[in-house]
PDB file of C-alpha atoms and ligand atoms in Angstrom:
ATOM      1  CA  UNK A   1       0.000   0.000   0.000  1.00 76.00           C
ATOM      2  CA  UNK A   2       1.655   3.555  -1.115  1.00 93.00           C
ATOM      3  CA  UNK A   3       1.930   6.255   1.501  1.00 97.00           C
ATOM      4  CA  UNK A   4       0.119   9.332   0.805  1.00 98.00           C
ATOM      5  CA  UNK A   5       1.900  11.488   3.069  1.00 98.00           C
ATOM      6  CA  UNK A   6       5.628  10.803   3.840  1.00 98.00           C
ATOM      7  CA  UNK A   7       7.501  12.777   6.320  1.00 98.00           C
ATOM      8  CA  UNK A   8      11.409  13.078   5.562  1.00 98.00           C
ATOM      9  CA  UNK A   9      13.191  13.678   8.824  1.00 97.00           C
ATOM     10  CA  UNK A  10      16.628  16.124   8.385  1.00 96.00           C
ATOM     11  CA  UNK A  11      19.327  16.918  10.620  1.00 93.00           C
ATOM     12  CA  UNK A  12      21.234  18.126   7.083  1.00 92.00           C
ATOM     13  CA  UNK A  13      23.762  15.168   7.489  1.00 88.00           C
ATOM     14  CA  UNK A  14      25.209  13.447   4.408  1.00 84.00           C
ATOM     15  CA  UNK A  15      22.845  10.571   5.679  1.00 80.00           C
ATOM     16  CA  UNK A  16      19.964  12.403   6.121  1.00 81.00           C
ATOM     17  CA  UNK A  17      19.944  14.239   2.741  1.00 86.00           C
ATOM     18  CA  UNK A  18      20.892  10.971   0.651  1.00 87.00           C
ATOM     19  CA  UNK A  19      17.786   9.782   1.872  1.00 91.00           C
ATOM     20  CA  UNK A  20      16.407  12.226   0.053  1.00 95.00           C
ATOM     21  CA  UNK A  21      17.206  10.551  -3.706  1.00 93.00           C
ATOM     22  CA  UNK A  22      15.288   7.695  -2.040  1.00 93.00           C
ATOM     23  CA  UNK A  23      12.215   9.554  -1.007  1.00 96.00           C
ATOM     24  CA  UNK A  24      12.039  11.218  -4.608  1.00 96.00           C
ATOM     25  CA  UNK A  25      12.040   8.295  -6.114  1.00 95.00           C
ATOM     26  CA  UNK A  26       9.345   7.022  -4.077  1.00 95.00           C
ATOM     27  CA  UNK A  27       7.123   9.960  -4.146  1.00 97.00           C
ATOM     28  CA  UNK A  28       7.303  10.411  -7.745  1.00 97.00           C
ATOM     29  CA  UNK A  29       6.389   6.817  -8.356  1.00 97.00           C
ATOM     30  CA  UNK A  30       3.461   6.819  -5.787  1.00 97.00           C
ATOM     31  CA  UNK A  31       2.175  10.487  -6.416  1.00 97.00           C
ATOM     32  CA  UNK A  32       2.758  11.301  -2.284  1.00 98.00           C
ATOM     33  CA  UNK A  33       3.154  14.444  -0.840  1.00 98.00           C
ATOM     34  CA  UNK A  34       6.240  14.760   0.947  1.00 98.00           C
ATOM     35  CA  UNK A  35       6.844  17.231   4.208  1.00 98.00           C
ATOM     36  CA  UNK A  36      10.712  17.974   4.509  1.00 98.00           C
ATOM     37  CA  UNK A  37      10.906  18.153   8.743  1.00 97.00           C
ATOM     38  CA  UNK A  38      14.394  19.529  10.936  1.00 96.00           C
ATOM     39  CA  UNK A  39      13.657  19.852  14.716  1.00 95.00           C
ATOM     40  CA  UNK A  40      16.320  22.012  16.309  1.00 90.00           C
ATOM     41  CA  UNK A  41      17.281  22.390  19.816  1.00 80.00           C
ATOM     42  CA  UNK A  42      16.280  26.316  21.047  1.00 77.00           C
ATOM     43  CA  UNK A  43      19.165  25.944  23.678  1.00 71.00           C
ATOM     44  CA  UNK A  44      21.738  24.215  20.981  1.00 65.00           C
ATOM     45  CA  UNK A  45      20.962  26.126  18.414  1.00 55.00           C
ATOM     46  CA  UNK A  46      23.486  25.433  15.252  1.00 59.00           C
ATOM     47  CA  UNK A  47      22.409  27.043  12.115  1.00 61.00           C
ATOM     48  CA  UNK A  48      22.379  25.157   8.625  1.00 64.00           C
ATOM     49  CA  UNK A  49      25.333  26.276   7.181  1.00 60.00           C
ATOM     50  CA  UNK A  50      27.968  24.814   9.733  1.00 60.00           C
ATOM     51  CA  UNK A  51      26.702  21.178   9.372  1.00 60.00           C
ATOM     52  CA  UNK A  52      25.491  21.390   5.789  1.00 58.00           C
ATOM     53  CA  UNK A  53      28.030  19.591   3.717  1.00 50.00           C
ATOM     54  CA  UNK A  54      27.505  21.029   0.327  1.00 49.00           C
ATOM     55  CA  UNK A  55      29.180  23.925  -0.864  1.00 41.00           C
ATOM     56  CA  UNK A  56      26.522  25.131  -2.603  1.00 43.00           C
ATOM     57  CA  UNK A  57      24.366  25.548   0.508  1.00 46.00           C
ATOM     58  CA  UNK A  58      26.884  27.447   2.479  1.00 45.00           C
ATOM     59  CA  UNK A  59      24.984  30.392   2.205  1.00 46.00           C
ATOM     60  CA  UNK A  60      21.781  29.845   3.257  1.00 46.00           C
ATOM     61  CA  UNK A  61      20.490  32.108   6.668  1.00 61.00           C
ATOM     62  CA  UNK A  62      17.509  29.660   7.939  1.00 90.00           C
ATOM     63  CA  UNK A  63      16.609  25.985   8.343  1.00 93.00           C
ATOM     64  CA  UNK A  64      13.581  27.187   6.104  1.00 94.00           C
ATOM     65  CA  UNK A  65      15.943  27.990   3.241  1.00 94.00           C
ATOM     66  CA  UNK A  66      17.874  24.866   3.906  1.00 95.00           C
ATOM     67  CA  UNK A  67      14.961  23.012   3.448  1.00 96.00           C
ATOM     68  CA  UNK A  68      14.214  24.493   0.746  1.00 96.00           C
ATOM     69  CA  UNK A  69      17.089  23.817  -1.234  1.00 95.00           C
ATOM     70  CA  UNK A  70      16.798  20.752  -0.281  1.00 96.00           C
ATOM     71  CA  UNK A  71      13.675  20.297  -2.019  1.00 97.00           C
ATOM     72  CA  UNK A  72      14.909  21.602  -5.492  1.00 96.00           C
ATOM     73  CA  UNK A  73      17.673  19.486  -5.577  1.00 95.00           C
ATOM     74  CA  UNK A  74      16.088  16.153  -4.750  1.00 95.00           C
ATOM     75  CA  UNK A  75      12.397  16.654  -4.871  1.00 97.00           C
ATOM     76  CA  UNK A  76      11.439  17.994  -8.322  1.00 95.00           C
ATOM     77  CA  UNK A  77       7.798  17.579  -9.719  1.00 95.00           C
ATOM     78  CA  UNK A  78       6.850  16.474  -5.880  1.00 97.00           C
ATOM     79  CA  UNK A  79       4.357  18.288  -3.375  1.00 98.00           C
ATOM     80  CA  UNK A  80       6.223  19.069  -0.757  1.00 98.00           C
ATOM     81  CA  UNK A  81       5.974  21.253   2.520  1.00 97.00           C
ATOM     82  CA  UNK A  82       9.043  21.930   4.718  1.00 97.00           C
ATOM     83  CA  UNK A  83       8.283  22.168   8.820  1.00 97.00           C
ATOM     84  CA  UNK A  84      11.146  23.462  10.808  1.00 96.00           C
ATOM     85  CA  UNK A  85      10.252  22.758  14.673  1.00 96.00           C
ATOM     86  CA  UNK A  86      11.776  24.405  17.993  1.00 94.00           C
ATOM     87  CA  UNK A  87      12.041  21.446  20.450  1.00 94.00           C
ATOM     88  CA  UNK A  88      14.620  19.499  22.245  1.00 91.00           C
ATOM     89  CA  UNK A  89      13.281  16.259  21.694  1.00 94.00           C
ATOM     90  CA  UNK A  90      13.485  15.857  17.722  1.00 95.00           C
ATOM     91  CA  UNK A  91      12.135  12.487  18.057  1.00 96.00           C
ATOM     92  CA  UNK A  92       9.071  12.953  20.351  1.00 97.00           C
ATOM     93  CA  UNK A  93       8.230  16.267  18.195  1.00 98.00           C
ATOM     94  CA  UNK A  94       8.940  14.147  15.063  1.00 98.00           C
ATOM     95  CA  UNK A  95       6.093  11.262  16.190  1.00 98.00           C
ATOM     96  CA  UNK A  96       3.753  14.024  17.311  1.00 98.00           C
ATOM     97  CA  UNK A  97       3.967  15.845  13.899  1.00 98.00           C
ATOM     98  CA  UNK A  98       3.289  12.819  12.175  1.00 98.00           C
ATOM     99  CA  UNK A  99       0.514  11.808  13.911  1.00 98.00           C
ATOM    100  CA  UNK A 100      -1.488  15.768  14.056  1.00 98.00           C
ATOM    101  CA  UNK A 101      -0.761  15.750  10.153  1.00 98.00           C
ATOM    102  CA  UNK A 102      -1.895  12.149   9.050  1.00 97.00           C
ATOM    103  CA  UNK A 103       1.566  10.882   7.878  1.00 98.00           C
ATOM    104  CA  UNK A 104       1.294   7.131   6.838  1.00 97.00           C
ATOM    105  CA  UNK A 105       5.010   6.934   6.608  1.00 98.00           C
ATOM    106  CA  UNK A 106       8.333   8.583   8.503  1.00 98.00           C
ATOM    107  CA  UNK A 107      11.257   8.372   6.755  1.00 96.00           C
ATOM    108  CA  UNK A 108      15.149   8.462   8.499  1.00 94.00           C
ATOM    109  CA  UNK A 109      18.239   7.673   8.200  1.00 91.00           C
ATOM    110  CA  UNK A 110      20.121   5.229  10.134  1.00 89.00           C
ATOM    111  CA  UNK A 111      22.645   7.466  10.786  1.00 84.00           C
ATOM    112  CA  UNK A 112      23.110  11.404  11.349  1.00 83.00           C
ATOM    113  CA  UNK A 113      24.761  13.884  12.429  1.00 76.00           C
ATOM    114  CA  UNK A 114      26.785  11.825  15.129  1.00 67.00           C
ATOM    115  CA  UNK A 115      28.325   9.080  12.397  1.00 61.00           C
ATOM    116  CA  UNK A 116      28.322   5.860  11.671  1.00 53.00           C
ATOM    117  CA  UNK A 117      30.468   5.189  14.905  1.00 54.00           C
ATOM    118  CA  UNK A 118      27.829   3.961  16.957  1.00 54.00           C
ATOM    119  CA  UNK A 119      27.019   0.048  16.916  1.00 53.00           C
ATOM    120  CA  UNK A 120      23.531   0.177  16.329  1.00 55.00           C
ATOM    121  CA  UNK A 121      21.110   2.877  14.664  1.00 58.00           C
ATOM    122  CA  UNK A 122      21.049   6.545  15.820  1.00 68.00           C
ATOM    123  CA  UNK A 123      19.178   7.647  18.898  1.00 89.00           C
ATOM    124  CA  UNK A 124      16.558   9.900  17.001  1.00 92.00           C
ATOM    125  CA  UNK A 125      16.094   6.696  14.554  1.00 92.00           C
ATOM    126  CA  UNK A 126      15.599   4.234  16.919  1.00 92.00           C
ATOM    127  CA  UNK A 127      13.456   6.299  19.330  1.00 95.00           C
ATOM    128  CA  UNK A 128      11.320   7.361  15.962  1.00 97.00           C
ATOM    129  CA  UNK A 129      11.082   3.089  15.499  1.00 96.00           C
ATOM    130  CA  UNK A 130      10.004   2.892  18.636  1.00 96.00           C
ATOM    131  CA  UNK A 131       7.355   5.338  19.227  1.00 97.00           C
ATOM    132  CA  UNK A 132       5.582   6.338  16.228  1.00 98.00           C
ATOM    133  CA  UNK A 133       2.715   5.121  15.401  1.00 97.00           C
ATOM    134  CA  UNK A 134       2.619   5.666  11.617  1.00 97.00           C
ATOM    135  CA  UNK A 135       5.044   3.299   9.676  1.00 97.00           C
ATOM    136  CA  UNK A 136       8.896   4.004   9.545  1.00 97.00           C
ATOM    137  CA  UNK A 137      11.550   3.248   6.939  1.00 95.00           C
ATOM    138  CA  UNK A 138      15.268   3.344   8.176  1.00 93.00           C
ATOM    139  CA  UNK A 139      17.410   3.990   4.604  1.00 91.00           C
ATOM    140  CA  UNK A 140      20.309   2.291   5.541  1.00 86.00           C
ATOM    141  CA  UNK A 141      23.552   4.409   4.619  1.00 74.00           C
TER     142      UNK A 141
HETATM  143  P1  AMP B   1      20.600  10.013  14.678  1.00 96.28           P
HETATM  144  O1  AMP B   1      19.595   9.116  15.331  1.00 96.28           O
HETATM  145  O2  AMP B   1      20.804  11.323  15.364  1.00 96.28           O
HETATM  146  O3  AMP B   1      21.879   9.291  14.357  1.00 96.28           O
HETATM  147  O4  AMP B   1      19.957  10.413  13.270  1.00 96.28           O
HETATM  148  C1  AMP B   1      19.354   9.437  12.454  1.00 96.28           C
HETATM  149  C2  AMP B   1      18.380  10.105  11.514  1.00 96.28           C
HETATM  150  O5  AMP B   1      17.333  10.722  12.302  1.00 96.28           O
HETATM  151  C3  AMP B   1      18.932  11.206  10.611  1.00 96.28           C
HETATM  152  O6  AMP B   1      19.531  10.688   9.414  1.00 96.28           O
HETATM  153  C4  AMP B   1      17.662  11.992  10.336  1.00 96.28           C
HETATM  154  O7  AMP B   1      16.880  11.321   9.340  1.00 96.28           O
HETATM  155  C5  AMP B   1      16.889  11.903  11.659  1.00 96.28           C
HETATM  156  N1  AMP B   1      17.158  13.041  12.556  1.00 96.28           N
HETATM  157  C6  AMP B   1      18.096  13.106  13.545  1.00 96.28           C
HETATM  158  N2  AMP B   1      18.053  14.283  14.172  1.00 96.28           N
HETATM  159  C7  AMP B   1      17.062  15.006  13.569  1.00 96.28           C
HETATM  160  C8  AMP B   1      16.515  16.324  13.747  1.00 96.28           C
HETATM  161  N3  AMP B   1      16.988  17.150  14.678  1.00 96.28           N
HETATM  162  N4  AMP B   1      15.505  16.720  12.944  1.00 96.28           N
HETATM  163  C9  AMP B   1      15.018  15.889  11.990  1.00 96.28           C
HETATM  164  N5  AMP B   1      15.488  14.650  11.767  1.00 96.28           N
HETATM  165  C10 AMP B   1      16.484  14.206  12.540  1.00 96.28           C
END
């Protein structure tokens, strides 16, 4: 069964954002709509442009814009709305999201901003497995 409504979490790692080519792919083969979501921390905040890996996006000012980007490079001829959220628990606030906004499937990578060091999956992943109650795919990177 396609997902109408597919929420792509972002923390702008390489992880996170090669997701992306996966979720376009996807969309554009199952006509969803596709929100782009970033949750930053108020009290950590670290804008876009000093984890963003690309070049090209070196100048942007705002999560928004980042998102943005984002979008026109990997999301082309997809709906797509871009949520940037204020909260110190990016997995909580991603599950709630999801579930106010009818998303039928959560998409993250299995790895972010902290690396492929750890063992197992990321925190935000596996706490996004664990809780929500929409489907989740892990893109494995
Ligand atoms: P982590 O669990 O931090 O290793 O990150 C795994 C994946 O969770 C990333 O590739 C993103 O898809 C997602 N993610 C992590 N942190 C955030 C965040 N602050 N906002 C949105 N998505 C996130």
């Amino acid at each position: 069964m396609a997902a109408k409504h597919i929420l792509a979490c972002v923390d702008f790692s390489e992880y996170s954002t090669r997701a992306l080519v996966e979720v376009g792919e996807y969309a554009r083969a199952n006509g969803s709509k596709v929100t782009l979501i970033h949750v930053s921390d108020p009290q950590a905040f670290v804008p876009p442009q000093a984890i963003l890996e690309s070049a090209a996006a070196r100048d942007e000012t705002s999560h928004e814009d980042a998102l943005a980007k984002l979008r026109d490079q990997h999301l082309a001829d997809v709906e797509v709305e871009v949520a940037v959220l204020a909260d110190h628990a990016p997995a909580k606030a991603i599950c709630d999201y999801a579930e106010k906004h009818g998303v039928d499937l959560i998409i993250v990578g299995s790895h972010g901003r902290g690396g492929v060091e750890r063992w197992l999956i990321g925190s935000v992943a596996e706490r996004v497995v664990r809780h929500a109650t929409a489907n989740v795919y892990v893109v494995r990177l």
